Amino acid sequence: MKNYVYWITFIAINSGLLFGLNMAGISGAVDSIKDIFELSPNGLGLVVGILSGGCMIGALLAGKLADKYGRKKSLIATSIVFAISALGCALSQEIVSLTLFRLTSGIAVGLGSVLAPMYISEVSPAAKRGTLVSFNQFAVTTGILFAYLIDYALVNVPDGWRYMLGAPFIFSVIFLVLLLVSFPESPRWLLTKGKNSEALKVLNKINPVSAQKEYDSIKSSLSVVEEKSNVSFSDIFKGKLGVVVLIGTILAMFQQITGINAIINYAPVILSQTGIGEDASMLQSIFVGIINFLFTIIALWLIDTKGRKTLLLWGAAGMSLSLIYLSAAFAMGWMNIGVLIALLGYIASFAATFGAVVWVVTSEIYPNRIRSYATSFSTGICWGCSFLVVQFSPWILDTFGGSILFGLFGVLSLISFFFIQFFVPETKGKSLEQIEEELKLTTDNVKTDSIAEEA
């Protein structure tokens, strides 16, 4: 049923909502944390950026957990980690415990950033997969907007920073209940474990008209190369498969090294450098969240009509132009409304393209038999890059100024444009098995396995 696939997608994307709440929630608490714990720019960068370090750990663990225990149980564990980390951050009395619980939050975000898109891609019909996977990014932007609104409401409340960091706890509990009560396992994972009747039952709930056809297609794909224990992490680096994983990983890197999480986490700090007060910078940060939210809706609208590659090219161009202006503005001292407009232009370009589309492409181009490993690897590298960006952005901003920071992000955005143009394939409207066949990954892996057996 059409409504059923939307319902289970809604449950899965609660992981994205918690992602956004944890990622942006600290933005309003930055000044309080810096003053209370007397942090240097690098110390502040560590407290904020350690979440991305945890994301890398969580993402690298996600593939193994998803394959061994299933997508559903892994998401249940993720929701519990989200709840524990939110309470821990809110109740921390010293910088060490706050940093450790921020790391724990990051592990949950990293797990969810792999598991939710993977799950949605595996239960979605081909014609709607781009939109449904993009709902996860929509949930992320919703979480970011909620975080900015919560932060603004609490900015003058005593110990408000604790409530800002503790807010995800409530949403974590809701997520856990939904997973336990009304959430099926991925039919593709069930088939790899020989649970054929359960898989067919889930497919019938999703779309009874095409359930048998989808079932046969997945079974046929799995019969080419059985997904058994001999599929190892090292397989993702072999032959043509290795090239595709490299493309997906570099694309995921560009999503982060073009600066999005530096701007999301430090929006009030960046805006305060234009000369406006703290309350005004917090209010303008809400504009950042609103634009992020609205333009993600545009991504949902366009991704299954215009295609993945076209949107990515538009996004890289828009981000480059916005960042070049920001670099020039900080260099020339143009501290006016133009800075906010350019910042919002960057956010709009990212949200309508890179924010949603990168997760869709990386969930689509990896074959079913190693999707969990490959997605885990590329997402882990993505979060490693995010950690470096968030860690060092305050230092670059404090030492060299906004011109250098935004100029660096602008150059990387321009490079991403050419990378997408020449290396990223279009996957719009194709089944996961069809994408695998067109990229010639099945035959390549069969040859690799045959050579290994002969050896």
Short mmCIF file of C-alpha atoms in Angstrom, two decimals:
data_model
loop_
_atom_site.label_atom_id
_atom_site.label_comp_id
_atom_site.label_asym_id
_atom_site.label_seq_id
_atom_site.Cartn_x
_atom_site.Cartn_y
_atom_site.Cartn_z
CA MET A 1 0.00 0.00 0.00
CA LYS A 2 1.13 3.47 -0.85
CA ASN A 3 0.31 4.78 2.62
CA TYR A 4 2.26 1.98 4.29
CA VAL A 5 5.57 2.79 2.60
CA TYR A 6 5.11 6.44 3.58
CA TRP A 7 4.40 5.41 7.16
CA ILE A 8 7.51 3.27 7.59
CA THR A 9 9.55 5.98 5.85
CA PHE A 10 8.19 8.48 8.38
CA ILE A 11 9.34 6.26 11.24
CA ALA A 12 12.81 5.80 9.74
CA ILE A 13 13.36 9.51 9.16
CA ASN A 14 12.95 10.26 12.86
CA SER A 15 16.61 9.34 12.89
CA GLY A 16 17.18 12.31 10.56
CA LEU A 17 15.16 14.59 12.85
CA LEU A 18 17.43 13.64 15.77
CA PHE A 19 20.44 14.12 13.50
CA GLY A 20 19.40 17.75 12.90
CA LEU A 21 18.54 18.43 16.55
CA ASN A 22 21.92 17.18 17.74
CA MET A 23 23.89 18.83 14.96
CA ALA A 24 22.43 22.35 15.27
CA GLY A 25 21.24 22.35 18.90
CA ILE A 26 24.67 23.33 20.17
CA SER A 27 24.81 26.47 17.99
CA GLY A 28 22.84 28.49 20.54
CA ALA A 29 24.85 27.05 23.42
CA VAL A 30 28.30 27.83 21.97
CA ASP A 31 28.82 31.15 23.78
CA SER A 32 27.59 29.81 27.12
CA ILE A 33 29.76 26.70 26.91
CA LYS A 34 32.78 28.77 25.88
CA ASP A 35 32.38 31.13 28.85
CA ILE A 36 31.42 28.56 31.50
CA PHE A 37 34.24 26.17 30.67
CA GLU A 38 36.70 28.93 29.60
CA LEU A 39 37.46 27.34 26.23
CA SER A 40 39.93 28.46 23.56
CA PRO A 41 38.83 28.45 19.88
CA ASN A 42 40.38 24.99 19.45
CA GLY A 43 38.76 23.78 22.69
CA LEU A 44 35.40 25.03 21.49
CA GLY A 45 36.00 23.40 18.12
CA LEU A 46 36.65 20.08 19.87
CA VAL A 47 33.40 20.18 21.90
CA VAL A 48 31.37 21.08 18.82
CA GLY A 49 33.31 18.97 16.32
CA ILE A 50 33.60 15.83 18.44
CA LEU A 51 30.04 15.02 17.37
CA SER A 52 31.28 14.62 13.81
CA GLY A 53 34.10 12.41 15.09
CA GLY A 54 31.46 10.24 16.74
CA CYS A 55 29.51 10.26 13.49
CA MET A 56 32.51 8.72 11.74
CA ILE A 57 32.70 5.95 14.35
CA GLY A 58 28.96 5.29 14.17
CA ALA A 59 28.92 5.24 10.39
CA LEU A 60 31.79 2.76 10.23
CA LEU A 61 30.03 0.49 12.75
CA ALA A 62 26.64 0.73 11.03
CA GLY A 63 27.35 -1.60 8.11
CA LYS A 64 28.46 -4.48 10.30
CA LEU A 65 25.55 -4.02 12.70
CA ALA A 66 23.02 -3.72 9.86
CA ASP A 67 24.22 -6.92 8.21
CA LYS A 68 24.45 -8.95 11.41
CA TYR A 69 21.40 -7.80 13.36
CA GLY A 70 19.24 -6.22 10.67
CA ARG A 71 18.22 -2.65 9.90
CA LYS A 72 15.38 -2.60 12.45
CA LYS A 73 17.31 -3.77 15.52
CA SER A 74 20.19 -1.47 14.61
CA LEU A 75 17.83 1.52 14.47
CA ILE A 76 16.33 0.54 17.84
CA ALA A 77 19.83 0.55 19.37
CA THR A 78 20.46 3.92 17.71
CA SER A 79 17.36 5.48 19.30
CA ILE A 80 18.52 4.32 22.74
CA VAL A 81 21.98 5.83 22.23
CA PHE A 82 20.32 9.10 21.15
CA ALA A 83 18.32 9.20 24.41
CA ILE A 84 21.28 8.42 26.68
CA SER A 85 23.56 10.97 25.01
CA ALA A 86 20.98 13.79 25.18
CA LEU A 87 20.47 13.29 28.92
CA GLY A 88 24.21 13.06 29.45
CA CYS A 89 24.90 16.34 27.63
CA ALA A 90 22.14 18.15 29.55
CA LEU A 91 23.39 16.98 32.94
CA SER A 92 27.16 17.34 32.37
CA GLN A 93 29.01 19.28 35.05
CA GLU A 94 32.47 19.29 33.48
CA ILE A 95 33.92 19.65 30.01
CA VAL A 96 35.22 16.06 29.85
CA SER A 97 31.80 14.49 30.41
CA LEU A 98 30.15 16.96 28.01
CA THR A 99 32.70 16.09 25.33
CA LEU A 100 32.22 12.35 25.87
CA PHE A 101 28.43 12.60 25.65
CA ARG A 102 28.78 14.77 22.52
CA LEU A 103 30.90 11.96 21.10
CA THR A 104 28.14 9.49 22.02
CA SER A 105 25.57 11.71 20.30
CA GLY A 106 27.75 11.63 17.22
CA ILE A 107 27.89 7.84 17.25
CA ALA A 108 24.08 7.78 17.19
CA VAL A 109 23.97 10.34 14.37
CA GLY A 110 26.54 8.32 12.40
CA LEU A 111 24.58 5.10 12.83
CA GLY A 112 21.34 6.77 11.78
CA SER A 113 22.91 8.56 8.81
CA VAL A 114 23.77 5.16 7.31
CA LEU A 115 20.85 3.05 8.49
CA ALA A 116 17.90 5.31 7.64
CA PRO A 117 18.80 6.04 3.96
CA MET A 118 19.83 2.41 3.50
CA TYR A 119 16.54 1.13 4.89
CA ILE A 120 14.40 3.57 2.91
CA SER A 121 16.22 2.79 -0.35
CA GLU A 122 15.56 -0.92 0.23
CA VAL A 123 11.80 -0.58 0.81
CA SER A 124 11.06 2.13 -1.79
CA PRO A 125 9.62 1.60 -5.30
CA ALA A 126 12.12 2.78 -7.95
CA ALA A 127 9.91 5.62 -9.20
CA LYS A 128 9.63 7.13 -5.72
CA ARG A 129 12.95 6.14 -4.18
CA GLY A 130 14.68 9.49 -4.71
CA THR A 131 11.85 11.36 -3.02
CA LEU A 132 11.48 8.88 -0.16
CA VAL A 133 15.21 8.76 0.64
CA SER A 134 15.26 12.56 0.45
CA PHE A 135 12.63 12.67 3.19
CA ASN A 136 15.45 11.74 5.55
CA GLN A 137 17.29 14.95 4.67
CA PHE A 138 13.99 16.82 5.00
CA ALA A 139 13.79 15.46 8.54
CA VAL A 140 17.38 16.59 9.17
CA THR A 141 16.53 20.15 8.10
CA THR A 142 13.36 20.02 10.20
CA GLY A 143 15.50 19.03 13.18
CA ILE A 144 17.92 21.89 12.47
CA LEU A 145 15.04 24.38 12.30
CA PHE A 146 13.54 23.01 15.53
CA ALA A 147 16.97 23.34 17.17
CA TYR A 148 17.30 27.00 16.15
CA LEU A 149 13.77 27.75 17.39
CA ILE A 150 14.42 25.98 20.71
CA ASP A 151 17.75 27.79 21.10
CA TYR A 152 16.16 31.18 20.42
CA ALA A 153 13.42 30.49 22.96
CA LEU A 154 15.99 29.52 25.61
CA VAL A 155 18.76 32.04 24.90
CA ASN A 156 17.97 34.16 27.99
CA VAL A 157 16.88 31.29 30.26
CA PRO A 158 19.26 30.40 33.13
CA ASP A 159 21.19 27.25 32.18
CA GLY A 160 19.32 27.36 28.87
CA TRP A 161 22.19 25.60 27.13
CA ARG A 162 21.39 22.44 29.11
CA TYR A 163 17.82 22.40 27.81
CA MET A 164 19.09 23.06 24.28
CA LEU A 165 21.29 19.96 24.43
CA GLY A 166 18.70 17.86 26.26
CA ALA A 167 15.81 18.51 23.85
CA PRO A 168 16.58 15.45 21.63
CA PHE A 169 15.73 13.12 24.55
CA ILE A 170 11.98 13.55 24.08
CA PHE A 171 12.18 12.85 20.34
CA SER A 172 14.43 9.82 20.98
CA VAL A 173 11.79 8.19 23.17
CA ILE A 174 9.09 8.78 20.53
CA PHE A 175 11.38 7.26 17.88
CA LEU A 176 12.02 4.18 20.04
CA VAL A 177 8.30 3.58 20.63
CA LEU A 178 7.50 3.85 16.91
CA LEU A 179 10.26 1.38 16.01
CA LEU A 180 9.06 -1.15 18.57
CA VAL A 181 5.36 -0.89 17.72
CA SER A 182 5.04 -0.43 13.96
CA PHE A 183 8.21 -0.99 11.93
CA PRO A 184 9.09 -3.99 9.70
CA GLU A 185 12.51 -5.30 8.78
CA SER A 186 13.94 -4.57 5.32
CA PRO A 187 12.73 -7.24 2.85
CA ARG A 188 16.11 -7.27 1.10
CA TRP A 189 17.90 -8.04 4.38
CA LEU A 190 15.32 -10.73 5.20
CA LEU A 191 15.98 -12.40 1.84
CA THR A 192 19.74 -12.45 2.42
CA LYS A 193 19.03 -14.31 5.67
CA GLY A 194 16.74 -16.85 4.01
CA LYS A 195 13.58 -15.44 5.59
CA ASN A 196 11.68 -15.52 2.30
CA SER A 197 8.11 -15.62 3.58
CA GLU A 198 8.71 -12.68 5.92
CA ALA A 199 10.26 -10.71 3.06
CA LEU A 200 7.31 -11.39 0.76
CA LYS A 201 4.90 -10.39 3.52
CA VAL A 202 6.61 -6.98 3.89
CA LEU A 203 6.70 -6.48 0.11
CA ASN A 204 2.97 -7.25 -0.07
CA LYS A 205 2.29 -4.57 2.53
CA ILE A 206 4.39 -2.05 0.61
CA ASN A 207 2.89 -2.76 -2.82
CA PRO A 208 0.70 -5.86 -3.28
CA VAL A 209 0.45 -5.33 -7.06
CA SER A 210 4.17 -5.64 -7.75
CA ALA A 211 5.26 -7.58 -4.65
CA GLN A 212 5.92 -10.89 -6.42
CA LYS A 213 7.80 -9.19 -9.26
CA GLU A 214 9.96 -7.25 -6.80
CA TYR A 215 10.55 -10.43 -4.80
CA ASP A 216 11.68 -12.34 -7.90
CA SER A 217 13.95 -9.48 -8.99
CA ILE A 218 15.71 -9.33 -5.63
CA LYS A 219 16.04 -13.12 -5.48
CA SER A 220 17.52 -13.15 -8.99
CA SER A 221 20.04 -10.48 -8.05
CA LEU A 222 21.07 -12.33 -4.92
CA SER A 223 21.43 -15.63 -6.78
CA VAL A 224 24.18 -14.16 -8.99
CA VAL A 225 26.47 -13.69 -6.02
CA GLU A 226 25.16 -15.10 -2.74
CA GLU A 227 25.38 -12.69 0.20
CA LYS A 228 27.17 -15.00 2.60
CA SER A 229 29.80 -14.58 5.24
CA ASN A 230 32.59 -14.60 2.59
CA VAL A 231 31.57 -11.07 1.58
CA SER A 232 34.09 -8.95 3.46
CA PHE A 233 34.85 -5.28 3.94
CA SER A 234 37.79 -5.54 1.54
CA ASP A 235 35.44 -6.49 -1.33
CA ILE A 236 34.31 -2.87 -1.65
CA PHE A 237 37.76 -1.87 -2.94
CA LYS A 238 38.02 -4.46 -5.74
CA GLY A 239 37.72 -3.90 -9.50
CA LYS A 240 34.91 -1.76 -10.91
CA LEU A 241 33.16 -1.92 -7.57
CA GLY A 242 36.11 -0.13 -6.01
CA VAL A 243 35.80 2.66 -8.57
CA VAL A 244 32.11 3.14 -7.79
CA VAL A 245 32.80 3.17 -4.05
CA LEU A 246 35.53 5.76 -4.65
CA ILE A 247 33.09 7.96 -6.60
CA GLY A 248 30.46 7.67 -3.85
CA THR A 249 33.03 8.39 -1.14
CA ILE A 250 34.46 11.48 -2.86
CA LEU A 251 30.92 12.76 -3.45
CA ALA A 252 30.16 12.28 0.27
CA MET A 253 33.39 14.12 1.13
CA PHE A 254 32.37 17.10 -1.02
CA GLN A 255 29.09 17.30 0.88
CA GLN A 256 31.09 18.16 4.01
CA ILE A 257 34.31 19.90 2.92
CA THR A 258 32.29 22.60 1.15
CA GLY A 259 31.41 23.93 4.61
CA ILE A 260 27.81 23.10 5.48
CA ASN A 261 28.33 21.97 9.07
CA ALA A 262 30.67 24.85 9.86
CA ILE A 263 27.86 27.22 8.89
CA ILE A 264 25.10 25.21 10.61
CA ASN A 265 27.06 24.91 13.88
CA TYR A 266 28.53 28.40 13.96
CA ALA A 267 25.82 30.47 12.24
CA PRO A 268 25.31 32.79 15.25
CA VAL A 269 29.09 33.24 15.64
CA ILE A 270 29.56 34.02 11.93
CA LEU A 271 26.62 36.42 11.85
CA SER A 272 27.77 38.17 15.03
CA GLN A 273 30.98 39.12 13.19
CA THR A 274 28.90 41.40 11.00
CA GLY A 275 28.38 43.63 14.05
CA ILE A 276 24.84 42.63 15.08
CA GLY A 277 24.12 41.60 18.68
CA GLU A 278 23.78 38.07 20.08
CA ASP A 279 19.97 38.04 20.08
CA ALA A 280 19.87 39.35 16.49
CA SER A 281 22.37 36.75 15.32
CA MET A 282 20.28 34.00 16.97
CA LEU A 283 17.17 35.34 15.22
CA GLN A 284 18.95 35.44 11.86
CA SER A 285 20.09 31.85 12.46
CA ILE A 286 16.40 30.92 12.40
CA PHE A 287 16.30 32.35 8.86
CA VAL A 288 19.11 29.91 8.02
CA GLY A 289 17.00 27.06 9.40
CA ILE A 290 13.88 28.19 7.53
CA ILE A 291 15.69 28.45 4.18
CA ASN A 292 17.31 25.06 4.79
CA PHE A 293 13.86 23.60 5.49
CA LEU A 294 12.07 25.20 2.52
CA PHE A 295 14.69 24.38 -0.09
CA THR A 296 14.86 20.76 1.04
CA ILE A 297 11.18 20.62 0.03
CA ILE A 298 12.28 21.78 -3.43
CA ALA A 299 14.73 18.86 -3.51
CA LEU A 300 11.86 16.47 -2.73
CA TRP A 301 9.90 17.96 -5.61
CA LEU A 302 12.70 17.87 -8.20
CA ILE A 303 14.83 14.82 -7.42
CA ASP A 304 12.67 12.27 -9.26
CA THR A 305 11.94 14.61 -12.20
CA LYS A 306 15.14 16.57 -12.88
CA GLY A 307 17.47 13.82 -11.76
CA ARG A 308 20.28 13.48 -9.26
CA LYS A 309 23.21 14.69 -11.38
CA THR A 310 21.47 17.83 -12.67
CA LEU A 311 20.55 18.93 -9.15
CA LEU A 312 24.09 18.34 -7.89
CA LEU A 313 25.53 20.50 -10.68
CA TRP A 314 23.08 23.31 -9.94
CA GLY A 315 23.95 23.09 -6.27
CA ALA A 316 27.72 23.18 -6.80
CA ALA A 317 27.34 26.28 -8.99
CA GLY A 318 25.07 28.10 -6.51
CA MET A 319 27.28 27.24 -3.53
CA SER A 320 30.41 28.43 -5.35
CA LEU A 321 28.91 31.81 -6.24
CA SER A 322 27.58 32.38 -2.70
CA LEU A 323 30.87 31.44 -1.07
CA ILE A 324 32.91 33.62 -3.42
CA TYR A 325 30.74 36.60 -2.47
CA LEU A 326 31.09 35.81 1.25
CA SER A 327 34.86 35.60 0.89
CA ALA A 328 34.94 38.98 -0.88
CA ALA A 329 32.55 40.53 1.68
CA PHE A 330 34.75 39.59 4.62
CA ALA A 331 37.89 40.70 2.74
CA MET A 332 36.44 44.08 1.76
CA GLY A 333 34.50 44.73 4.96
CA TRP A 334 31.04 44.63 3.35
CA MET A 335 29.36 43.80 6.66
CA ASN A 336 25.75 44.39 5.63
CA ILE A 337 22.60 42.55 4.61
CA GLY A 338 24.50 41.11 1.64
CA VAL A 339 26.33 38.72 3.99
CA LEU A 340 23.04 37.28 5.25
CA ILE A 341 21.66 37.03 1.70
CA ALA A 342 24.78 35.21 0.46
CA LEU A 343 24.73 32.91 3.48
CA LEU A 344 21.09 32.07 2.80
CA GLY A 345 21.92 31.59 -0.90
CA TYR A 346 24.56 29.04 0.05
CA ILE A 347 22.15 27.24 2.38
CA ALA A 348 19.44 27.22 -0.31
CA SER A 349 21.83 25.80 -2.93
CA PHE A 350 23.03 23.10 -0.55
CA ALA A 351 19.61 22.15 0.81
CA ALA A 352 17.98 21.77 -2.62
CA THR A 353 20.82 19.62 -3.93
CA PHE A 354 23.79 18.28 -1.95
CA GLY A 355 21.88 17.96 1.32
CA ALA A 356 19.38 15.45 -0.01
CA VAL A 357 20.84 14.12 -3.26
CA VAL A 358 24.20 12.84 -1.99
CA TRP A 359 22.51 10.43 0.44
CA VAL A 360 20.24 9.22 -2.37
CA VAL A 361 23.09 8.58 -4.82
CA THR A 362 25.26 6.75 -2.30
CA SER A 363 22.31 4.59 -1.25
CA GLU A 364 21.62 3.68 -4.89
CA ILE A 365 24.96 3.03 -6.59
CA TYR A 366 26.22 0.32 -4.22
CA PRO A 367 25.08 -3.28 -4.94
CA ASN A 368 22.79 -4.98 -2.45
CA ARG A 369 25.35 -7.59 -1.35
CA ILE A 370 27.83 -4.98 -0.06
CA ARG A 371 25.59 -1.92 0.31
CA SER A 372 25.90 -1.84 4.08
CA TYR A 373 29.72 -2.00 3.99
CA ALA A 374 30.09 0.53 1.17
CA THR A 375 27.55 2.98 2.61
CA SER A 376 29.17 2.63 6.01
CA PHE A 377 32.62 3.37 4.58
CA SER A 378 31.68 6.39 2.46
CA THR A 379 29.51 7.86 5.23
CA GLY A 380 32.31 7.31 7.75
CA ILE A 381 34.75 9.23 5.54
CA CYS A 382 32.08 11.91 5.09
CA TRP A 383 31.83 12.39 8.85
CA GLY A 384 35.59 12.36 9.24
CA CYS A 385 35.70 15.33 6.88
CA SER A 386 32.88 16.98 8.82
CA PHE A 387 34.89 16.62 12.03
CA LEU A 388 37.91 18.35 10.47
CA VAL A 389 35.74 21.18 9.11
CA VAL A 390 33.91 21.79 12.39
CA GLN A 391 37.07 21.39 14.47
CA PHE A 392 39.22 23.87 12.57
CA SER A 393 36.67 26.40 11.31
CA PRO A 394 36.66 28.45 14.57
CA TRP A 395 40.47 28.56 14.48
CA ILE A 396 40.55 29.64 10.81
CA LEU A 397 37.83 32.22 11.45
CA ASP A 398 39.65 33.56 14.52
CA THR A 399 43.17 33.48 12.98
CA PHE A 400 42.66 34.34 9.31
CA GLY A 401 39.11 35.69 9.15
CA GLY A 402 35.98 34.86 7.17
CA SER A 403 37.56 35.66 3.82
CA ILE A 404 39.98 32.71 3.98
CA LEU A 405 37.39 30.35 5.46
CA PHE A 406 34.72 31.03 2.84
CA GLY A 407 37.29 31.26 0.04
CA LEU A 408 38.52 27.75 0.88
CA PHE A 409 34.98 26.38 0.88
CA GLY A 410 34.29 28.20 -2.42
CA VAL A 411 37.28 26.61 -4.20
CA LEU A 412 36.22 23.15 -3.00
CA SER A 413 32.64 23.77 -4.22
CA LEU A 414 33.99 24.68 -7.65
CA ILE A 415 36.10 21.51 -7.78
CA SER A 416 33.01 19.47 -6.82
CA PHE A 417 31.18 20.85 -9.88
CA PHE A 418 33.73 19.35 -12.27
CA PHE A 419 33.92 16.08 -10.35
CA ILE A 420 30.14 15.63 -10.61
CA GLN A 421 30.15 16.55 -14.30
CA PHE A 422 32.70 13.92 -15.26
CA PHE A 423 32.29 11.07 -12.76
CA VAL A 424 28.84 10.86 -11.11
CA PRO A 425 26.26 8.65 -12.93
CA GLU A 426 22.54 9.41 -13.23
CA THR A 427 20.37 6.93 -11.30
CA LYS A 428 16.91 8.49 -11.61
CA GLY A 429 13.98 6.08 -12.07
CA LYS A 430 16.02 2.86 -12.03
CA SER A 431 15.66 -0.11 -9.73
CA LEU A 432 18.61 -0.94 -7.48
CA GLU A 433 19.18 -4.13 -9.45
CA GLN A 434 19.06 -2.22 -12.77
CA ILE A 435 21.63 0.31 -11.51
CA GLU A 436 23.89 -2.56 -10.47
CA GLU A 437 23.55 -4.18 -13.90
CA GLU A 438 24.19 -0.93 -15.82
CA LEU A 439 27.32 -0.23 -13.80
CA LYS A 440 28.43 -3.80 -14.64
CA LEU A 441 29.08 -4.50 -10.96
CA THR A 442 27.53 -7.95 -10.89
CA THR A 443 29.69 -9.40 -13.64
CA ASP A 444 32.76 -7.66 -12.29
CA ASN A 445 32.32 -9.17 -8.86
CA VAL A 446 31.59 -12.62 -10.28
CA LYS A 447 34.91 -12.49 -12.12
CA THR A 448 36.67 -11.34 -8.94
CA ASP A 449 35.14 -14.19 -6.94
CA SER A 450 36.01 -16.72 -9.68
CA ILE A 451 39.64 -15.63 -9.71
CA ALA A 452 39.73 -15.88 -5.93
CA GLU A 453 38.28 -19.40 -6.03
CA GLU A 454 40.77 -20.53 -8.70
CA ALA A 455 43.64 -19.14 -6.65
#
